[in-house]
């Protein structure tokens, strides 16, 4: 009888990719994949450690798995498993620990545990490795859009971030490996790929020849037949040079949707964060994208309530976000993460202050988001149809434009999921959902 495995992911898109890769390795080895519910023989939790709250959620999910089946093998893998191996070694809910760069060995590690029933931690010194862990997927749960991990690790050491300690230094995936995966996904009918990594902008900096960078990788992927869209994961603003903006704008498959990480619009706060750019430089990069693209979707992340952030500094950040006028702003209240420089800084702010600033920034995000979506009314958008839904008793296909604006078109003959169809954005069907007419 096949052993049943349930997998659960916590954290980022890179983690999600790695869970799918582990799932496919287990399937190939003869395991049956089941929902994360009672009844599994093995539970695999890909943990996150980006905040103290993420640590707690990781522990809770591991304990939940053991409660669902006390006789099951509970496997902790990922970033929390990497940074807090000692705590997990002492946790009776966990049977097997796989740190980062060890996920490709999940089948062998489980088989070893089943043979010896001895708790084991497969954890390397992640900061000392230069090896990129080769994982790949042949399909993805999204059906129409595939996230592809091309890079791991980070050399930035922002003062609030633990990830360089959990993921190690920058390690890039060889382009031939990426290309092989993209071709396989194209053959299975995927129309869109999203290039993602822990610090995507650093892609290629670790290659000795120095000739391959993110721009070269995009050019290579652009040549794959069948792939009609290339979307980029989170970028550092410094990568957006005149050449970069000009070159990608000449590649029609590259989506005009750019997530440029900001974190604060105040220069003093950016210095304390060790972000390596100032607001004027950031604004210049946004202007370059708007020079080469007509009305691109610019999205970002902002942290409010960073240590020592005064009311005046917050106001500078707020006004800068208002000036850039992002399509979407992902707002995070600063969360103290043990082991980072920011956690030891003076001037830690109260949760009440963080909440008040977050609410104010969220209101700005909502206004900007609605204004950007309204700017699409009357225009023809190319929508990748992703799923069929019912609204008020009528059937619609819902998908996203190249800009990642969500739109619906009424179900009709001749179109279906995974088609890319031109629709005219006519009105708002529901909150943040445009109605398209063919």
Tab-separated table of C-alpha atoms in Angstrom, residues 6-20 22 36 43-49 58 61-62 75-81 98-100 103 135 167:
chain	number	residue	atom	x	y	z
A	6	UNK	CA	0.471	15.640	3.165
A	7	UNK	CA	2.443	18.825	2.514
A	8	UNK	CA	1.874	22.336	3.827
A	9	UNK	CA	3.664	25.547	2.888
A	10	UNK	CA	4.292	28.653	4.960
A	11	UNK	CA	5.856	31.775	3.499
A	12	UNK	CA	6.951	33.072	0.131
A	13	UNK	CA	6.603	32.056	-3.525
A	14	UNK	CA	10.046	30.426	-3.410
A	15	UNK	CA	8.841	28.224	-0.547
A	16	UNK	CA	5.702	27.382	-2.529
A	17	UNK	CA	7.821	26.351	-5.521
A	18	UNK	CA	9.978	24.140	-3.312
A	19	UNK	CA	6.914	22.414	-1.838
A	20	UNK	CA	5.675	21.585	-5.329
A	22	UNK	CA	9.237	18.068	-3.122
A	36	UNK	CA	-3.265	18.292	4.883
A	43	UNK	CA	3.401	15.359	7.102
A	44	UNK	CA	5.882	17.737	5.474
A	45	UNK	CA	5.790	21.373	6.642
A	46	UNK	CA	7.910	23.887	4.727
A	47	UNK	CA	8.514	26.470	7.429
A	48	UNK	CA	9.060	30.245	7.347
A	49	UNK	CA	11.162	32.401	9.661
A	58	UNK	CA	5.635	27.122	11.876
A	61	UNK	CA	1.600	23.766	12.162
A	62	UNK	CA	4.144	21.100	13.173
A	75	UNK	CA	9.062	16.530	8.718
A	76	UNK	CA	10.133	20.137	9.346
A	77	UNK	CA	11.934	21.720	6.422
A	78	UNK	CA	12.713	25.237	5.222
A	79	UNK	CA	13.885	28.454	6.824
A	80	UNK	CA	12.750	27.951	10.442
A	81	UNK	CA	14.199	24.444	10.334
A	98	UNK	CA	15.633	19.153	6.649
A	99	UNK	CA	17.337	22.525	6.388
A	100	UNK	CA	17.663	24.585	3.224
A	103	UNK	CA	14.967	19.431	0.164
A	135	UNK	CA	14.886	21.388	-7.804
A	167	UNK	CA	19.080	31.083	2.952
